Short mmCIF file of C-alpha atoms in Angstrom, two decimals:
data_model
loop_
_atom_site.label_atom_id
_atom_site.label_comp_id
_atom_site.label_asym_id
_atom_site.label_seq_id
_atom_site.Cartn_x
_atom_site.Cartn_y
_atom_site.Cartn_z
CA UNK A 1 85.46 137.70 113.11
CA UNK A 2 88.84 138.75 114.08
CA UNK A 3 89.85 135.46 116.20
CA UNK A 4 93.90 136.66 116.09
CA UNK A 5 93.15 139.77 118.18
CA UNK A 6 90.91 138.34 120.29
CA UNK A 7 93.39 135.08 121.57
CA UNK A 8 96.15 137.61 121.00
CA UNK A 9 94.58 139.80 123.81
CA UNK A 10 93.43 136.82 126.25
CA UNK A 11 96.72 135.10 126.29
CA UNK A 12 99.35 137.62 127.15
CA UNK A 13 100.85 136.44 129.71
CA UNK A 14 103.82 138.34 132.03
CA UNK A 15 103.33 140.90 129.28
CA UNK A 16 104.74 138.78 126.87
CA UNK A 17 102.17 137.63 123.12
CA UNK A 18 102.34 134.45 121.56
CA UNK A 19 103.79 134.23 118.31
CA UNK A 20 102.44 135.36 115.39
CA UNK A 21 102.65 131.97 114.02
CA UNK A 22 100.95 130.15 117.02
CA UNK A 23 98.36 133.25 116.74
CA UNK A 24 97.38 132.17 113.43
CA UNK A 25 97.16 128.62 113.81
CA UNK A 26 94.94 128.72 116.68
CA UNK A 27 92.69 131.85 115.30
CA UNK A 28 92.00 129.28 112.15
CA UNK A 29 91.36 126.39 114.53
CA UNK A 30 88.71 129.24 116.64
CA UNK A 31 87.40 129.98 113.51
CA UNK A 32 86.90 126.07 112.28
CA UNK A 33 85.24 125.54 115.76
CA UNK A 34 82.87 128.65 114.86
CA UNK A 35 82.31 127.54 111.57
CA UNK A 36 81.39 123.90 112.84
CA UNK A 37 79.07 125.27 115.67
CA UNK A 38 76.86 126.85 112.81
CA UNK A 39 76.92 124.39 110.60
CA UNK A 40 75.53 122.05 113.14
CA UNK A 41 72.84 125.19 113.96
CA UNK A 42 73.92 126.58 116.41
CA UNK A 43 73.43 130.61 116.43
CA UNK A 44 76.08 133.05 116.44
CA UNK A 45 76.34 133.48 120.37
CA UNK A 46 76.28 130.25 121.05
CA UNK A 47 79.01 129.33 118.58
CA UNK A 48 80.72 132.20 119.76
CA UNK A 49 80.22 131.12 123.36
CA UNK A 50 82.19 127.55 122.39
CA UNK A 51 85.22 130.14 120.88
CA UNK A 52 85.34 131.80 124.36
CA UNK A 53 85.79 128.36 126.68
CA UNK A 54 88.42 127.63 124.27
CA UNK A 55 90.21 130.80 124.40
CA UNK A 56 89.86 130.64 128.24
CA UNK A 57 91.43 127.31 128.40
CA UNK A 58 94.43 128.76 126.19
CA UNK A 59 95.02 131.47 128.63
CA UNK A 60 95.83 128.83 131.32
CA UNK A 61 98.07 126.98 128.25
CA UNK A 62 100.02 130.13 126.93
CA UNK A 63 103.04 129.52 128.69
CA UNK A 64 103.03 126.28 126.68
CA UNK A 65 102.35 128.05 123.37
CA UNK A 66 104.69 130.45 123.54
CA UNK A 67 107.69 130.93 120.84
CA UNK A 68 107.81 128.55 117.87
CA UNK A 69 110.34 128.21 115.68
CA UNK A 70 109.89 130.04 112.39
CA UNK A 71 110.17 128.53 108.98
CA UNK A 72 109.84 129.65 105.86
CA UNK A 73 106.56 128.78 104.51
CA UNK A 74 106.39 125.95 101.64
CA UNK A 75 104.55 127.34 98.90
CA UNK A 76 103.19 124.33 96.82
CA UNK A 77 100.85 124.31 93.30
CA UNK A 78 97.61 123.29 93.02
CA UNK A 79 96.69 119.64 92.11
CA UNK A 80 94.92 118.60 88.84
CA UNK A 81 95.45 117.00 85.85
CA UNK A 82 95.01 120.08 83.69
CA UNK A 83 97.11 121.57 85.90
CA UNK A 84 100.03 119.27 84.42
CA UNK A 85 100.20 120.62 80.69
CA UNK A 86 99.89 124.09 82.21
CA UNK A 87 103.01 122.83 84.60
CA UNK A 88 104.74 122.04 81.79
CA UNK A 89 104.24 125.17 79.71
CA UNK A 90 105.34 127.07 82.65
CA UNK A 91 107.97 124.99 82.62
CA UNK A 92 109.40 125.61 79.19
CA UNK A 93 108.94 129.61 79.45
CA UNK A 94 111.06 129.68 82.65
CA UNK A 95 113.52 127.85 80.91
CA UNK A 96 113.48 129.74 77.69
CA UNK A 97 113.94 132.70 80.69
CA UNK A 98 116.77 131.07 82.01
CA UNK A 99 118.51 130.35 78.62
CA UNK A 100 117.99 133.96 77.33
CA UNK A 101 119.50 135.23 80.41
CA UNK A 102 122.93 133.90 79.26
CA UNK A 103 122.27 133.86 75.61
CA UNK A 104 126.21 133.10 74.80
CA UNK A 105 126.22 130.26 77.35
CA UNK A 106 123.02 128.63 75.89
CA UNK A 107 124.30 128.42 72.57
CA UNK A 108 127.51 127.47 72.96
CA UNK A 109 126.38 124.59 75.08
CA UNK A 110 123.46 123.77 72.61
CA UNK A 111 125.72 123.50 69.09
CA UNK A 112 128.49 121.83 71.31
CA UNK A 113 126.60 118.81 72.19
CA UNK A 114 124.92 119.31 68.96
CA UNK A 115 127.88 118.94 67.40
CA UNK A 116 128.71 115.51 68.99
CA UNK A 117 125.17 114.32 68.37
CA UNK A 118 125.12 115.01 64.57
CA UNK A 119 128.99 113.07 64.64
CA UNK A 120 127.52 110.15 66.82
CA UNK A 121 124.12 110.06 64.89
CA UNK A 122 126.40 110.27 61.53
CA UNK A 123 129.19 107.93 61.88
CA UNK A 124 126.70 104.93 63.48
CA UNK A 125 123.88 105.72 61.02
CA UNK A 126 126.48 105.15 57.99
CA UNK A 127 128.06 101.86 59.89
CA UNK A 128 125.46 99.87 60.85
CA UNK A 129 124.33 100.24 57.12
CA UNK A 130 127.22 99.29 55.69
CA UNK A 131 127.52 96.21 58.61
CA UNK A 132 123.62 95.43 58.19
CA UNK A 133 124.62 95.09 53.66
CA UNK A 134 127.66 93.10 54.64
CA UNK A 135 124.95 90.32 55.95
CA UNK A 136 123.17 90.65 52.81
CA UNK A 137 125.98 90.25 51.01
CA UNK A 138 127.27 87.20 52.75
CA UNK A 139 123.52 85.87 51.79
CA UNK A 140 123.38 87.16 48.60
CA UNK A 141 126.61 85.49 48.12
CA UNK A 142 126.26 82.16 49.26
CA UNK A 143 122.49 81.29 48.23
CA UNK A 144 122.85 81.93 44.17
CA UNK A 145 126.43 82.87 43.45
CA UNK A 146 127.09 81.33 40.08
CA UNK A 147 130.08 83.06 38.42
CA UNK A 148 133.28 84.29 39.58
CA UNK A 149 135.58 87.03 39.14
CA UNK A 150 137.73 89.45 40.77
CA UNK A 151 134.81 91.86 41.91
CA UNK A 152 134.34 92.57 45.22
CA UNK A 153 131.78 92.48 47.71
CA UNK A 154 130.47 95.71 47.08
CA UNK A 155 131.05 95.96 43.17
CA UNK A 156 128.21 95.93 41.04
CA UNK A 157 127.57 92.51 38.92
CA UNK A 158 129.33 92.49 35.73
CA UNK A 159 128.58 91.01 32.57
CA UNK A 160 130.17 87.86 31.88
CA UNK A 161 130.74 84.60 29.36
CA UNK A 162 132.69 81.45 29.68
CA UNK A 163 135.42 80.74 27.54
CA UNK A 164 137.00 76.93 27.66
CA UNK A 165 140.89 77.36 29.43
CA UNK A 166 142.69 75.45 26.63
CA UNK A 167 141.50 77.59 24.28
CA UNK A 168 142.86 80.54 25.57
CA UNK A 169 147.04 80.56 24.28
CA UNK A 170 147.74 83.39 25.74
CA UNK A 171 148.87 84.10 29.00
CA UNK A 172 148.29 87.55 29.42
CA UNK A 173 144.85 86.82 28.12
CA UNK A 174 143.84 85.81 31.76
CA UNK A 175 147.05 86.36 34.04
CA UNK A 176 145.67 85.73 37.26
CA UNK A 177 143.07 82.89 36.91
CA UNK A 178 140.49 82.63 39.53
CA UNK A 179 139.23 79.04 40.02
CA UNK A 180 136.03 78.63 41.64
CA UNK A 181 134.61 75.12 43.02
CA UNK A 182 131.34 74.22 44.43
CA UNK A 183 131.39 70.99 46.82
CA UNK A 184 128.48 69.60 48.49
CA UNK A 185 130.65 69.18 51.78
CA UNK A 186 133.15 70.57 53.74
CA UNK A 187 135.70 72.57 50.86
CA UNK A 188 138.68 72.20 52.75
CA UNK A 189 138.69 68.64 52.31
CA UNK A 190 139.36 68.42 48.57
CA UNK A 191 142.00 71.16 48.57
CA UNK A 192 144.37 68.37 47.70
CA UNK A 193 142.34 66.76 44.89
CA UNK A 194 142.13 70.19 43.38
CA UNK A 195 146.17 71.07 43.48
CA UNK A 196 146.30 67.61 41.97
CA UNK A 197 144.17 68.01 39.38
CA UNK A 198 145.21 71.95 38.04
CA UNK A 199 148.60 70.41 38.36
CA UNK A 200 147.53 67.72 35.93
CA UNK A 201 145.54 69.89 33.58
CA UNK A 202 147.23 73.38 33.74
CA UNK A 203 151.19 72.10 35.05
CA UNK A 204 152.08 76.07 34.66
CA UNK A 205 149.30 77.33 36.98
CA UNK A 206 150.44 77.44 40.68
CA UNK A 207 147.70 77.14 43.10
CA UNK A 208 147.72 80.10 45.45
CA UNK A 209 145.36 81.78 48.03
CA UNK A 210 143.26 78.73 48.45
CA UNK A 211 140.12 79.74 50.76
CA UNK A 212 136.42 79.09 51.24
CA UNK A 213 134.10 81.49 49.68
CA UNK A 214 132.87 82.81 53.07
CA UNK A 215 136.84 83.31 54.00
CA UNK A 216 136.89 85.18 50.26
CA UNK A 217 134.01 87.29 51.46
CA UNK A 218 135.23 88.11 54.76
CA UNK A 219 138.76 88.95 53.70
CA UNK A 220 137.06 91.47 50.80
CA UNK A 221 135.31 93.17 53.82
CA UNK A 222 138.03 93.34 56.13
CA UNK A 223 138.61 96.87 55.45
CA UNK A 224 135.58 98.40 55.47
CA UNK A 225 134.80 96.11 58.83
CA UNK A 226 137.86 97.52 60.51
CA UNK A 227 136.90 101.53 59.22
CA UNK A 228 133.41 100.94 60.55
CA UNK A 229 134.88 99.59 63.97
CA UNK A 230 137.28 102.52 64.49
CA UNK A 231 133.75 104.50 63.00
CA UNK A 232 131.86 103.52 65.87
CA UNK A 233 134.83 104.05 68.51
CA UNK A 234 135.10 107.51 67.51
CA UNK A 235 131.26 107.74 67.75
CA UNK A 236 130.83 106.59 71.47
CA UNK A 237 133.68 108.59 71.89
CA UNK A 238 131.77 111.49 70.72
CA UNK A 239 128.40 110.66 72.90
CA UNK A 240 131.09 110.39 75.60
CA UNK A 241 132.72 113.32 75.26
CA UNK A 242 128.86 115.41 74.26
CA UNK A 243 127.97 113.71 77.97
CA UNK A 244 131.10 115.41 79.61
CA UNK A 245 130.56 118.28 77.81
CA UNK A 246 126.77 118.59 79.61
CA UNK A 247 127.50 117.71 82.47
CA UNK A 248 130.46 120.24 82.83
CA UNK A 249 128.16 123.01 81.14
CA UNK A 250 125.32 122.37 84.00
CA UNK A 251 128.03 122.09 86.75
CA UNK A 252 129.17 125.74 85.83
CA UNK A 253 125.80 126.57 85.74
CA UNK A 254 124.46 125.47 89.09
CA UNK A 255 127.77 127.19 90.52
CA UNK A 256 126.63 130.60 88.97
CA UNK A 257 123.05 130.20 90.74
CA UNK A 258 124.43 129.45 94.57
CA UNK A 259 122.98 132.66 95.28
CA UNK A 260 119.91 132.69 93.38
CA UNK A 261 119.12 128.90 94.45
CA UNK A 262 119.85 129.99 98.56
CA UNK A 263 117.48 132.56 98.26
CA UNK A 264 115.18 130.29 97.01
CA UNK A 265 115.82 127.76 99.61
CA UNK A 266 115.59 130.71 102.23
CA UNK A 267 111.75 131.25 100.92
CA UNK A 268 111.23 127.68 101.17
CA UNK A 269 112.05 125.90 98.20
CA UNK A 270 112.40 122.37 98.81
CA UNK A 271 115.07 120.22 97.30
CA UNK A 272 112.68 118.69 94.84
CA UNK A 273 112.04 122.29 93.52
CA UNK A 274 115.77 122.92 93.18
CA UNK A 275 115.93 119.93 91.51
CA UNK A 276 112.96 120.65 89.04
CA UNK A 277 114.45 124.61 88.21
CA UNK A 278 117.98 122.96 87.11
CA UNK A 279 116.25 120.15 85.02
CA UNK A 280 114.13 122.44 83.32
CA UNK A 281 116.92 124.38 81.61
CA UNK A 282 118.97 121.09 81.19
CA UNK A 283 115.66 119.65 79.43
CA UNK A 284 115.63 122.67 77.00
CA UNK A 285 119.57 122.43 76.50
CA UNK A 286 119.11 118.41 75.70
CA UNK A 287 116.23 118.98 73.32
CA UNK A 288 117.13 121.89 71.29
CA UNK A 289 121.08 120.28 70.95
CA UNK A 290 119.05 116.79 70.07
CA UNK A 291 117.01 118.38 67.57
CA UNK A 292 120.09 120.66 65.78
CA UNK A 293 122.61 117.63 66.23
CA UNK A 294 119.73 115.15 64.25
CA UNK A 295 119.49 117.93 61.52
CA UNK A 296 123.46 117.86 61.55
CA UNK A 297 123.63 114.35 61.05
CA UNK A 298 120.63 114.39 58.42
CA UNK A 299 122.54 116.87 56.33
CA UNK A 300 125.88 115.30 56.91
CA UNK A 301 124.93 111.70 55.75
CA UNK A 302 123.12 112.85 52.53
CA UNK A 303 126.31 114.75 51.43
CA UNK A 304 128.28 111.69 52.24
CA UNK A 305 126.24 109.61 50.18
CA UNK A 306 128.22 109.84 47.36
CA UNK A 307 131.24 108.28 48.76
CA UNK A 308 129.15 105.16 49.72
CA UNK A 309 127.90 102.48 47.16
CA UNK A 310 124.74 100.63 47.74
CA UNK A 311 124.56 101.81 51.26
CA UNK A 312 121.57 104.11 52.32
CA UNK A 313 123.48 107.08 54.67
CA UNK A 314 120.48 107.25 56.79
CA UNK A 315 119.47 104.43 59.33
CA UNK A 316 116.16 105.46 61.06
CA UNK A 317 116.72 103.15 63.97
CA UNK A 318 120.02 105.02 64.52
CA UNK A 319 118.72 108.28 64.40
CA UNK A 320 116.03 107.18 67.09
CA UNK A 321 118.61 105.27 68.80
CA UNK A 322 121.09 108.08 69.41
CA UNK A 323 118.33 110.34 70.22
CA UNK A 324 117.07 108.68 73.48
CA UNK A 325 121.16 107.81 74.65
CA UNK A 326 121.54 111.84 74.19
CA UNK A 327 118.47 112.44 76.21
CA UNK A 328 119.49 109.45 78.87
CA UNK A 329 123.42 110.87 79.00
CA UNK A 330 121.83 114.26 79.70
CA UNK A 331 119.50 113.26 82.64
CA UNK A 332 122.09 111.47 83.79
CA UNK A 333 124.64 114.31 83.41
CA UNK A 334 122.25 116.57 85.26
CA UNK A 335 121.41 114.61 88.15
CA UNK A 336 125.11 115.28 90.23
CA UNK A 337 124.77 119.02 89.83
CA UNK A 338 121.01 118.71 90.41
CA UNK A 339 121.09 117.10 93.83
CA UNK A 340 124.46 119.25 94.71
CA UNK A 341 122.28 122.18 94.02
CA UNK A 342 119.61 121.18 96.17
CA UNK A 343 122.01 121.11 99.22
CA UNK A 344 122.95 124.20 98.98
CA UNK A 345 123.18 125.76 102.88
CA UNK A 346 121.37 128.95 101.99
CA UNK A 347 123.08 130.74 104.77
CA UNK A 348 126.09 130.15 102.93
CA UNK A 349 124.88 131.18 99.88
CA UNK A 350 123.07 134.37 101.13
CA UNK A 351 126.49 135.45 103.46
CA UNK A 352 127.95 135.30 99.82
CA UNK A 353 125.51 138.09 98.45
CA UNK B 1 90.51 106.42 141.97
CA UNK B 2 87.19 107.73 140.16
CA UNK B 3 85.93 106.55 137.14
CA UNK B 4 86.48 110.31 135.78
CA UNK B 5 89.90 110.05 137.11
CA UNK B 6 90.99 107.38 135.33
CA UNK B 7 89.48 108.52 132.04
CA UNK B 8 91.50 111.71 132.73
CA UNK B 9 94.79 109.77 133.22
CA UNK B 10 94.11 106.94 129.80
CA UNK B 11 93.68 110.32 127.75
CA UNK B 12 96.85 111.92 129.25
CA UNK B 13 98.54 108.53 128.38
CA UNK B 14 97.02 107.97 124.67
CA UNK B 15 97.26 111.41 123.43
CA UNK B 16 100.70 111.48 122.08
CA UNK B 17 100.11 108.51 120.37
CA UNK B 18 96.90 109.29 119.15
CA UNK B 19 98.33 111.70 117.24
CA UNK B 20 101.37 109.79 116.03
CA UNK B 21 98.83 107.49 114.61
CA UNK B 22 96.95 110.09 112.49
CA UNK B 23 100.32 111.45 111.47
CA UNK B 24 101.30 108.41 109.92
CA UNK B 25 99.86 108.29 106.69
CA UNK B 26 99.09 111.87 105.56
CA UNK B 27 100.19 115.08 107.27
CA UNK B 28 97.57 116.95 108.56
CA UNK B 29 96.68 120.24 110.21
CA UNK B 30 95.93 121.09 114.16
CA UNK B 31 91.82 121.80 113.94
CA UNK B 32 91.73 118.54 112.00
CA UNK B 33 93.63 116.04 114.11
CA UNK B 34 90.86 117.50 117.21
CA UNK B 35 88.27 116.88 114.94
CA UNK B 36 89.07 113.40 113.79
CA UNK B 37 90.14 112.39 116.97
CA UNK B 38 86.33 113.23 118.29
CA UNK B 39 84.70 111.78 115.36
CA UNK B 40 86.63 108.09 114.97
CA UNK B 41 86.59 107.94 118.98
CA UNK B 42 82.94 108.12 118.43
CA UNK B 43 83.30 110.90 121.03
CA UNK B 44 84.72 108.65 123.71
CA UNK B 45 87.97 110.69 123.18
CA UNK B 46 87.58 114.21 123.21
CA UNK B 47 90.22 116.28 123.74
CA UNK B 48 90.49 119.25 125.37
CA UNK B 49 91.70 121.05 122.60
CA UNK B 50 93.58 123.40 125.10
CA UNK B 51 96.01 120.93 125.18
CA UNK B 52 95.93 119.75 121.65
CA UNK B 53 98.93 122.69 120.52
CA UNK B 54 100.72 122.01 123.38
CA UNK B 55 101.23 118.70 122.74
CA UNK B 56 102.09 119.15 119.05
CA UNK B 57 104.10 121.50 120.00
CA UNK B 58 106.09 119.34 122.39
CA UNK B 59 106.08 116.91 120.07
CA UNK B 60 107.76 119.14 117.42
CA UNK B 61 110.28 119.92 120.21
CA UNK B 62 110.97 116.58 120.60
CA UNK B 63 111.37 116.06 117.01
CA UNK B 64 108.70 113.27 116.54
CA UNK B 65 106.43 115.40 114.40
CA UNK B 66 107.46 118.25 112.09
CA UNK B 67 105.31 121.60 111.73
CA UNK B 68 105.75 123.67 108.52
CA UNK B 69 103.37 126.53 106.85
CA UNK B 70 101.96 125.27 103.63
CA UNK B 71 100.21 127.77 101.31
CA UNK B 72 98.52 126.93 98.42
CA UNK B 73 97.00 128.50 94.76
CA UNK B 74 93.62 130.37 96.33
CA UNK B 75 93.93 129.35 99.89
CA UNK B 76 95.07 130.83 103.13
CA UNK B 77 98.40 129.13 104.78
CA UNK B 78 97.70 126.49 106.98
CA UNK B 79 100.49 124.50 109.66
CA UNK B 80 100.51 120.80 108.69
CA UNK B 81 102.30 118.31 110.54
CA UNK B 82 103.99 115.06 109.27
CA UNK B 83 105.64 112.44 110.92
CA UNK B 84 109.39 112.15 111.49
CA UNK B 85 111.15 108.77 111.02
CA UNK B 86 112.02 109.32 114.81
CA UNK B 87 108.15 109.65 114.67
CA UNK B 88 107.42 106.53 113.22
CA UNK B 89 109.80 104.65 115.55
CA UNK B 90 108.04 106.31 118.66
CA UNK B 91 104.86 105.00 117.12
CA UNK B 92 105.44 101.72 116.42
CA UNK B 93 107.23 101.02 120.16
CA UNK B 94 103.93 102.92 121.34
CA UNK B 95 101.77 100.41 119.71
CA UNK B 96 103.71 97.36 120.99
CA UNK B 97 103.70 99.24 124.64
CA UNK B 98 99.95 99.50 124.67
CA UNK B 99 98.85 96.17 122.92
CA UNK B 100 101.27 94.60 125.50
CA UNK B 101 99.10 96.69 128.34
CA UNK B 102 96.08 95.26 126.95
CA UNK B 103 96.85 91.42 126.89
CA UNK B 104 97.80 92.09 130.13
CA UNK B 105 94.42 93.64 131.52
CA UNK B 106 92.62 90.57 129.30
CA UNK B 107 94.51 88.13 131.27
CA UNK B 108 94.22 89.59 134.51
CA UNK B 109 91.01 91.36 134.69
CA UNK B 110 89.13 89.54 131.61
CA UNK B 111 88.52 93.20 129.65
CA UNK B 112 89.34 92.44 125.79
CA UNK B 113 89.75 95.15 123.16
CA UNK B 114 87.64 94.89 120.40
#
């Protein structure tokens, strides 16, 4: 049944038509009243005969339908839960499209964060293992320490005996004595007795550096403490800068697409769309640069391995940690040029074609 | 003034806000706000659906209600209408205006709402 022609032809009025629009509204509302009328049983003339009172009473009414304003029509995909996984495959080949448009731009931005992921993902994965073995240490240390010597924190346990002082005659033998004492309270308190009583055993020893064992500890660590500090500054430095990197990379990239995302506007994109077409490519970006910076810093910590003692280069809760900050920063990063883009005036952006 | 004519006038009155009210949770499209209107109104209500566009379409003009073509996978475009905030404002002071007219007639004339 064609309803347009019909209510196209019964409401002209001072030989002017309705709209097209306003034509095909109320030819699907003739045909939903046709459609109901049979449904109920009705025959065909008599649900045809309900049609014809209505288009009547629109003739008398088509002054008051006349000229609509046009807009563009809002195209939107169907519902369903499959429908999501298929979303999301679409998704990813649009954005794969979008990346091998600008195949120079893609990869640059990819190895450039990349690059600042593997640093980040590097220089915390090596600190916090070398802060997390300083605790053990300090455990280690102070639960079954027995012996003393001049090794260090992270020097491996050497062999040892105990020879009685008086029986060694010669200086050189032992020039710099280390004297260890284990007190049941507070150490500082008997700092005195001690000077008194080297003084009165050993007159030509001279008491120097007196400190607590946790001070001794502390002191040995100092330096490595302060190179995994600056470490981790130059780490969040490099998330920092990878996050200012992104977000300048997407800003330039919404900028090249004012015409492209106007145009889309103009066919009735709405904002959320625009919003959904930049973060697809920014998703891609994030998760190829997270994948090839965690390789980075994978390869990067085994070969500095060697230069570490006792300290395993790779810290799994790092890795994951880094990971999810990179993919935060970058949603984050993306938003601002997101949003911008989805204000784009298309007139604007069309007057520029 | 007749029964029918007051009827005539309470419809004139109650049909922009009739379909403010079935606006306000989910947009909907032009043969189904007629339709709904009919069936919750038991048929007490039924518009004359000649003037059902016109009053949308005043409506739209008035910004209270906004009219866009939606087209989905495997189905023909259809115009749904959603509510405006200025929509939702006009609603709510429409509400207030007519439970207001009703405590009135219960107090004057003894005829309660249900």
């Amino acid at each position: 049944m064609d309803w347009k022609s019909r209510i196209r032809a019964a409401c002209i009025v001072d030989g002017q038509a309705l709209d097209d629009g306003v034509l095909e509204e109320l030819s699907q509302h003739a045909a939903g009243v046709y459609e109901a009328a049979r449904a109920d049983g009705c025959s065909h003339d008599e649900a045809e005969q309900g049609v014809e009172a209505l288009l009547a009473d629109w003739r008398r009414h088509a002054p008051a339908l006349r000229r609509r304003l046009q807009r563009p029509t809002v195209i939107e995909p169907s519902t369903g839960s499959v429908n999501l996984l298929a979303g999301i495959v679409q998704d990813a080949r649009h954005g794969f499209r979008l990346l091998r448009r600008e195949p120079v731009f893609s990869i640059v931005a990819i190895l450039t964060i990349a690059l600042g992921i593997g640093a980040a993902t590097t220089l915390y994965s090596i600190v916090n293992s070398v802060l997390s073995r300083r605790q053990r240490s300090l455990g280690r240390w102070s639960a079954w320490w027995t012996t003393c010597g001049r090794a260090g924190v992270a020097d491996a346990r050497q062999p040892e005996i105990f020879l009685p002082h008086r029986q060694i005659r010669c200086a050189a033998a032992v020039p710099d004595p280390i004297l260890v004492v284990r007190t049941t309270d507070n150490p500082s308190r008997h700092v005195p007795t001690l000077r008194s009583v080297v003084r009165d055993e050993a007159p030509t020893l001279a008491l120097d550096s007196v400190m607590t064992m946790e001070e001794r500890v502390m002191t040995n660590l100092a330096k490595p403490r302060l190179y995994a500090v600056v470490l981790a500054g130059f780490g969040a430095f490099a998330v920092a800068i990878a996050g200012v990197g992104l977000f300048g990379v997407l800003a330039y990239s919404v900028a090249q697409r004012v015409r492209e995302i106007g145009v889309r506007t103009a066919l009735g994109a709405r904002p959320a769309d625009i919003v959904r077409l930049v973060l697809r490519q920014t998703a891609l970006i994030a998760v190829g640069a997270t994948t090839i910076g965690l390789w980075l810093a994978f390869a990067a910590a085994t070969s500095l391995s060697r230069f570490l003692y006792g300290v395993g280069p790779h810290d799994a809760v790092t890795f994951v940690a880094v990971g999810a900050v990179v993919v935060a920063v970058s949603a984050i990063a993306c938003i601002v040029p997101a949003r911008r883009a989805a204000r784009v005036d298309p007139l604007r952006a069309l007057r520029s074609l | 003034m007749g029964t029918s004519g007051l009827e005539r006038e309470l419809k004139r009155g109650s049909t922009e806000v009739l379909i403010l009210a079935l606006l306000e949770n989910r947009r909907r499209h032009g043969y189904e706000i007629g339709r709904l209107i009919d069936e919750r109104s038991e048929g007490a209500i039924s518009f004359h659906v000649a003037s059902l566009y016109p009053t949308l379409y005043r409506l739209e003009d008035r910004g209270l209600i906004d009219g866009r073509w939606v087209e989905k996978a495997r189905q023909r475009r259809r115009r749904y209408y959603r509510l405006t905030p200025a929509g939702r404002k006009m609603l709510a002071s429409q509400r207030t205006t007519w439970q207001t007219f009703f405590l009135a007639l219960d107090r004057v004339a003894g005829i309660r709402h249900a």
